[in-house]
Amino acid sequence: MFAIRLINLIENHADRLSEGLLFKLQASPQCNELVAKVPAEELRRRTYEIYRNLDDWLLTKTEAEIEERYVGLGIRRARQGVPFSALLWAIGATKEYLWEYLQREGLMDAPLELFSELELVHCLDRFFDRVSYFAAMGYQCARLGDIESPARIHAVARR
């Protein structure tokens, strides 16, 4: 019952969520190139689709349907010149913004034991998002022949 209530809340507030996420992406230095190369309306529409149809994405879409949609998105972003690391950061930010929204709405006020378990899952999820992002940064820099130091790699990603 709790999960259904969460999904309904997310789907019913998809417009507000997608708008707020767009502001978050625009303020994120890791997404500078993404927001410069992808029209804001396209970003808003993509995130709205995720939030508005979350029930479908989680419960009814097949792996093949998800693959088709997101392979296509990866190809589109590559053609738009968006660095892979920025794409990964935006995906992580989409999840993070949803988590923040649920906390603001007081929906993470579950019993302490359950909340602690959810918090652990969230921390693990955020950690692996960061791992993916920084590995992608290193990969991009290596492909460009620009691997002088971790500080340099980080500066390259923030361009």
PDB file of C-alpha atoms in Angstrom:
ATOM      1  CA  MET A   1       0.000   0.000   0.000  1.00  0.00           C
ATOM      2  CA  PHE A   2       2.827   2.397   0.886  1.00  0.00           C
ATOM      3  CA  ALA A   3       4.535   1.820  -2.492  1.00  0.00           C
ATOM      4  CA  ILE A   4       1.315   2.464  -4.421  1.00  0.00           C
ATOM      5  CA  ARG A   5       0.805   5.717  -2.502  1.00  0.00           C
ATOM      6  CA  LEU A   6       4.340   6.819  -3.354  1.00  0.00           C
ATOM      7  CA  ILE A   7       3.964   6.022  -7.045  1.00  0.00           C
ATOM      8  CA  ASN A   8       0.611   7.823  -7.231  1.00  0.00           C
ATOM      9  CA  LEU A   9       2.085  10.897  -5.563  1.00  0.00           C
ATOM     10  CA  ILE A  10       5.022  10.919  -7.971  1.00  0.00           C
ATOM     11  CA  GLU A  11       2.822  10.471 -11.036  1.00  0.00           C
ATOM     12  CA  ASN A  12       0.355  13.136  -9.896  1.00  0.00           C
ATOM     13  CA  HIS A  13       3.156  15.662  -9.375  1.00  0.00           C
ATOM     14  CA  ALA A  14       5.176  14.786 -12.473  1.00  0.00           C
ATOM     15  CA  ASP A  15       4.931  18.310 -13.873  1.00  0.00           C
ATOM     16  CA  ARG A  16       6.304  19.889 -10.688  1.00  0.00           C
ATOM     17  CA  LEU A  17       8.995  17.213 -10.416  1.00  0.00           C
ATOM     18  CA  SER A  18      10.188  17.624 -13.992  1.00  0.00           C
ATOM     19  CA  GLU A  19      10.275  21.414 -13.645  1.00  0.00           C
ATOM     20  CA  GLY A  20      12.250  21.229 -10.398  1.00  0.00           C
ATOM     21  CA  LEU A  21      14.667  18.704 -11.869  1.00  0.00           C
ATOM     22  CA  LEU A  22      15.261  20.973 -14.857  1.00  0.00           C
ATOM     23  CA  PHE A  23      16.336  23.761 -12.479  1.00  0.00           C
ATOM     24  CA  LYS A  24      18.593  21.322 -10.640  1.00  0.00           C
ATOM     25  CA  LEU A  25      20.250  20.226 -13.897  1.00  0.00           C
ATOM     26  CA  GLN A  26      20.693  23.826 -15.007  1.00  0.00           C
ATOM     27  CA  ALA A  27      22.432  24.641 -11.711  1.00  0.00           C
ATOM     28  CA  SER A  28      24.690  21.582 -11.814  1.00  0.00           C
ATOM     29  CA  PRO A  29      28.217  22.181 -13.147  1.00  0.00           C
ATOM     30  CA  GLN A  30      28.351  18.499 -14.117  1.00  0.00           C
ATOM     31  CA  CYS A  31      25.493  19.142 -16.564  1.00  0.00           C
ATOM     32  CA  ASN A  32      26.753  22.362 -18.164  1.00  0.00           C
ATOM     33  CA  GLU A  33      27.205  20.738 -21.558  1.00  0.00           C
ATOM     34  CA  LEU A  34      23.953  18.801 -21.306  1.00  0.00           C
ATOM     35  CA  VAL A  35      21.841  21.910 -20.717  1.00  0.00           C
ATOM     36  CA  ALA A  36      23.801  23.825 -23.354  1.00  0.00           C
ATOM     37  CA  LYS A  37      23.238  21.173 -26.018  1.00  0.00           C
ATOM     38  CA  VAL A  38      19.772  19.798 -25.231  1.00  0.00           C
ATOM     39  CA  PRO A  39      16.738  22.091 -25.386  1.00  0.00           C
ATOM     40  CA  ALA A  40      15.147  22.669 -21.973  1.00  0.00           C
ATOM     41  CA  GLU A  41      11.770  21.529 -23.271  1.00  0.00           C
ATOM     42  CA  GLU A  42      13.245  18.204 -24.369  1.00  0.00           C
ATOM     43  CA  LEU A  43      14.792  17.653 -20.920  1.00  0.00           C
ATOM     44  CA  ARG A  44      11.525  18.579 -19.235  1.00  0.00           C
ATOM     45  CA  ARG A  45       9.526  16.274 -21.503  1.00  0.00           C
ATOM     46  CA  ARG A  46      11.881  13.310 -20.933  1.00  0.00           C
ATOM     47  CA  THR A  47      11.802  13.612 -17.154  1.00  0.00           C
ATOM     48  CA  TYR A  48       8.060  14.213 -17.140  1.00  0.00           C
ATOM     49  CA  GLU A  49       7.619  10.966 -19.075  1.00  0.00           C
ATOM     50  CA  ILE A  50       9.600   9.042 -16.450  1.00  0.00           C
ATOM     51  CA  TYR A  51       7.815  10.550 -13.462  1.00  0.00           C
ATOM     52  CA  ARG A  52       4.314  10.511 -14.988  1.00  0.00           C
ATOM     53  CA  ASN A  53       4.521   6.894 -16.112  1.00  0.00           C
ATOM     54  CA  LEU A  54       6.566   5.495 -13.242  1.00  0.00           C
ATOM     55  CA  ASP A  55       4.086   2.705 -12.591  1.00  0.00           C
ATOM     56  CA  ASP A  56       4.459   1.501 -16.190  1.00  0.00           C
ATOM     57  CA  TRP A  57       8.251   1.782 -16.151  1.00  0.00           C
ATOM     58  CA  LEU A  58       8.517  -0.200 -12.931  1.00  0.00           C
ATOM     59  CA  LEU A  59       5.806  -2.801 -13.393  1.00  0.00           C
ATOM     60  CA  THR A  60       4.756  -3.307 -16.995  1.00  0.00           C
ATOM     61  CA  LYS A  61       7.589  -2.296 -19.327  1.00  0.00           C
ATOM     62  CA  THR A  62       9.764  -5.172 -20.468  1.00  0.00           C
ATOM     63  CA  GLU A  63      13.527  -5.025 -20.430  1.00  0.00           C
ATOM     64  CA  ALA A  64      13.420  -4.867 -24.227  1.00  0.00           C
ATOM     65  CA  GLU A  65      11.162  -1.773 -24.094  1.00  0.00           C
ATOM     66  CA  ILE A  66      13.443  -0.066 -21.602  1.00  0.00           C
ATOM     67  CA  GLU A  67      16.482  -1.010 -23.690  1.00  0.00           C
ATOM     68  CA  GLU A  68      14.909   0.387 -26.844  1.00  0.00           C
ATOM     69  CA  ARG A  69      14.013   3.694 -25.190  1.00  0.00           C
ATOM     70  CA  TYR A  70      17.320   4.276 -23.451  1.00  0.00           C
ATOM     71  CA  VAL A  71      19.643   3.019 -26.173  1.00  0.00           C
ATOM     72  CA  GLY A  72      17.822   5.552 -28.323  1.00  0.00           C
ATOM     73  CA  LEU A  73      18.342   8.242 -25.694  1.00  0.00           C
ATOM     74  CA  GLY A  74      22.056   7.405 -25.481  1.00  0.00           C
ATOM     75  CA  ILE A  75      22.386   7.689 -29.259  1.00  0.00           C
ATOM     76  CA  ARG A  76      20.493  10.987 -29.289  1.00  0.00           C
ATOM     77  CA  ARG A  77      22.660  12.504 -26.547  1.00  0.00           C
ATOM     78  CA  ALA A  78      25.857  11.327 -28.271  1.00  0.00           C
ATOM     79  CA  ARG A  79      24.699  12.947 -31.534  1.00  0.00           C
ATOM     80  CA  GLN A  80      23.937  16.136 -29.595  1.00  0.00           C
ATOM     81  CA  GLY A  81      27.542  16.143 -28.336  1.00  0.00           C
ATOM     82  CA  VAL A  82      26.645  15.552 -24.674  1.00  0.00           C
ATOM     83  CA  PRO A  83      29.531  13.935 -22.767  1.00  0.00           C
ATOM     84  CA  PHE A  84      28.726  10.479 -21.451  1.00  0.00           C
ATOM     85  CA  SER A  85      29.559  11.575 -17.889  1.00  0.00           C
ATOM     86  CA  ALA A  86      26.996  14.402 -18.092  1.00  0.00           C
ATOM     87  CA  LEU A  87      24.362  11.923 -19.266  1.00  0.00           C
ATOM     88  CA  LEU A  88      25.148   9.646 -16.316  1.00  0.00           C
ATOM     89  CA  TRP A  89      25.061  12.571 -13.894  1.00  0.00           C
ATOM     90  CA  ALA A  90      21.645  13.644 -15.180  1.00  0.00           C
ATOM     91  CA  ILE A  91      20.265  10.122 -14.742  1.00  0.00           C
ATOM     92  CA  GLY A  92      21.569  10.075 -11.168  1.00  0.00           C
ATOM     93  CA  ALA A  93      20.166  13.554 -10.558  1.00  0.00           C
ATOM     94  CA  THR A  94      16.759  12.348 -11.737  1.00  0.00           C
ATOM     95  CA  LYS A  95      16.753   9.664  -9.049  1.00  0.00           C
ATOM     96  CA  GLU A  96      18.227  12.003  -6.425  1.00  0.00           C
ATOM     97  CA  TYR A  97      15.635  14.699  -7.080  1.00  0.00           C
ATOM     98  CA  LEU A  98      12.858  12.149  -6.686  1.00  0.00           C
ATOM     99  CA  TRP A  99      14.306  11.027  -3.333  1.00  0.00           C
ATOM    100  CA  GLU A 100      14.559  14.657  -2.160  1.00  0.00           C
ATOM    101  CA  TYR A 101      10.949  15.261  -3.189  1.00  0.00           C
ATOM    102  CA  LEU A 102       9.702  12.276  -1.206  1.00  0.00           C
ATOM    103  CA  GLN A 103      11.606  13.511   1.841  1.00  0.00           C
ATOM    104  CA  ARG A 104      10.169  17.042   1.471  1.00  0.00           C
ATOM    105  CA  GLU A 105       6.675  15.607   1.217  1.00  0.00           C
ATOM    106  CA  GLY A 106       7.204  13.693   4.459  1.00  0.00           C
ATOM    107  CA  LEU A 107       6.738  10.360   2.761  1.00  0.00           C
ATOM    108  CA  MET A 108       9.960   8.968   4.070  1.00  0.00           C
ATOM    109  CA  ASP A 109       8.614   9.219   7.627  1.00  0.00           C
ATOM    110  CA  ALA A 110       8.338   5.473   7.918  1.00  0.00           C
ATOM    111  CA  PRO A 111       9.134   3.534  11.093  1.00  0.00           C
ATOM    112  CA  LEU A 112      12.747   4.137  12.110  1.00  0.00           C
ATOM    113  CA  GLU A 113      13.965   0.662  11.182  1.00  0.00           C
ATOM    114  CA  LEU A 114      12.396   0.835   7.713  1.00  0.00           C
ATOM    115  CA  PHE A 115      13.684   4.368   7.180  1.00  0.00           C
ATOM    116  CA  SER A 116      17.212   3.286   8.157  1.00  0.00           C
ATOM    117  CA  GLU A 117      17.076   0.497   5.587  1.00  0.00           C
ATOM    118  CA  LEU A 118      15.762   2.870   2.920  1.00  0.00           C
ATOM    119  CA  GLU A 119      18.486   5.369   3.781  1.00  0.00           C
ATOM    120  CA  LEU A 120      21.147   2.671   3.368  1.00  0.00           C
ATOM    121  CA  VAL A 121      19.750   1.708  -0.028  1.00  0.00           C
ATOM    122  CA  HIS A 122      19.706   5.388  -1.008  1.00  0.00           C
ATOM    123  CA  CYS A 123      23.324   5.905   0.100  1.00  0.00           C
ATOM    124  CA  LEU A 124      24.440   2.824  -1.832  1.00  0.00           C
ATOM    125  CA  ASP A 125      22.541   3.998  -4.881  1.00  0.00           C
ATOM    126  CA  ARG A 126      24.084   7.479  -4.698  1.00  0.00           C
ATOM    127  CA  PHE A 127      27.567   5.992  -4.210  1.00  0.00           C
ATOM    128  CA  PHE A 128      27.273   3.838  -7.329  1.00  0.00           C
ATOM    129  CA  ASP A 129      25.896   6.777  -9.318  1.00  0.00           C
ATOM    130  CA  ARG A 130      29.008   8.753  -8.365  1.00  0.00           C
ATOM    131  CA  VAL A 131      31.238   5.791  -9.210  1.00  0.00           C
ATOM    132  CA  SER A 132      29.639   5.579 -12.659  1.00  0.00           C
ATOM    133  CA  TYR A 133      29.995   9.316 -13.229  1.00  0.00           C
ATOM    134  CA  PHE A 134      33.653   9.517 -12.228  1.00  0.00           C
ATOM    135  CA  ALA A 135      34.537   6.343 -14.145  1.00  0.00           C
ATOM    136  CA  ALA A 136      32.875   7.884 -17.206  1.00  0.00           C
ATOM    137  CA  MET A 137      34.913  11.060 -16.700  1.00  0.00           C
ATOM    138  CA  GLY A 138      38.113   9.032 -16.597  1.00  0.00           C
ATOM    139  CA  TYR A 139      37.047   7.077 -19.646  1.00  0.00           C
ATOM    140  CA  GLN A 140      36.306  10.267 -21.592  1.00  0.00           C
ATOM    141  CA  CYS A 141      39.626  11.819 -20.622  1.00  0.00           C
ATOM    142  CA  ALA A 142      41.522   8.679 -21.629  1.00  0.00           C
ATOM    143  CA  ARG A 143      39.737   8.641 -24.981  1.00  0.00           C
ATOM    144  CA  LEU A 144      40.821  12.258 -25.458  1.00  0.00           C
ATOM    145  CA  GLY A 145      44.382  11.453 -24.359  1.00  0.00           C
ATOM    146  CA  ASP A 146      44.015  13.847 -21.425  1.00  0.00           C
ATOM    147  CA  ILE A 147      44.905  11.933 -18.243  1.00  0.00           C
ATOM    148  CA  GLU A 148      47.296  14.176 -16.358  1.00  0.00           C
ATOM    149  CA  SER A 149      45.831  14.065 -12.856  1.00  0.00           C
ATOM    150  CA  PRO A 150      42.547  13.537 -11.002  1.00  0.00           C
ATOM    151  CA  ALA A 151      42.235  17.314 -10.534  1.00  0.00           C
ATOM    152  CA  ARG A 152      42.655  17.829 -14.279  1.00  0.00           C
ATOM    153  CA  ILE A 153      40.054  15.160 -15.030  1.00  0.00           C
ATOM    154  CA  HIS A 154      37.601  16.857 -12.681  1.00  0.00           C
ATOM    155  CA  ALA A 155      38.270  20.232 -14.318  1.00  0.00           C
ATOM    156  CA  VAL A 156      37.687  18.732 -17.774  1.00  0.00           C
ATOM    157  CA  ALA A 157      34.331  17.369 -16.661  1.00  0.00           C
ATOM    158  CA  ARG A 158      33.190  20.745 -15.335  1.00  0.00           C
ATOM    159  CA  ARG A 159      33.879  22.553 -18.633  1.00  0.00           C
TER     160      ARG A 159
END
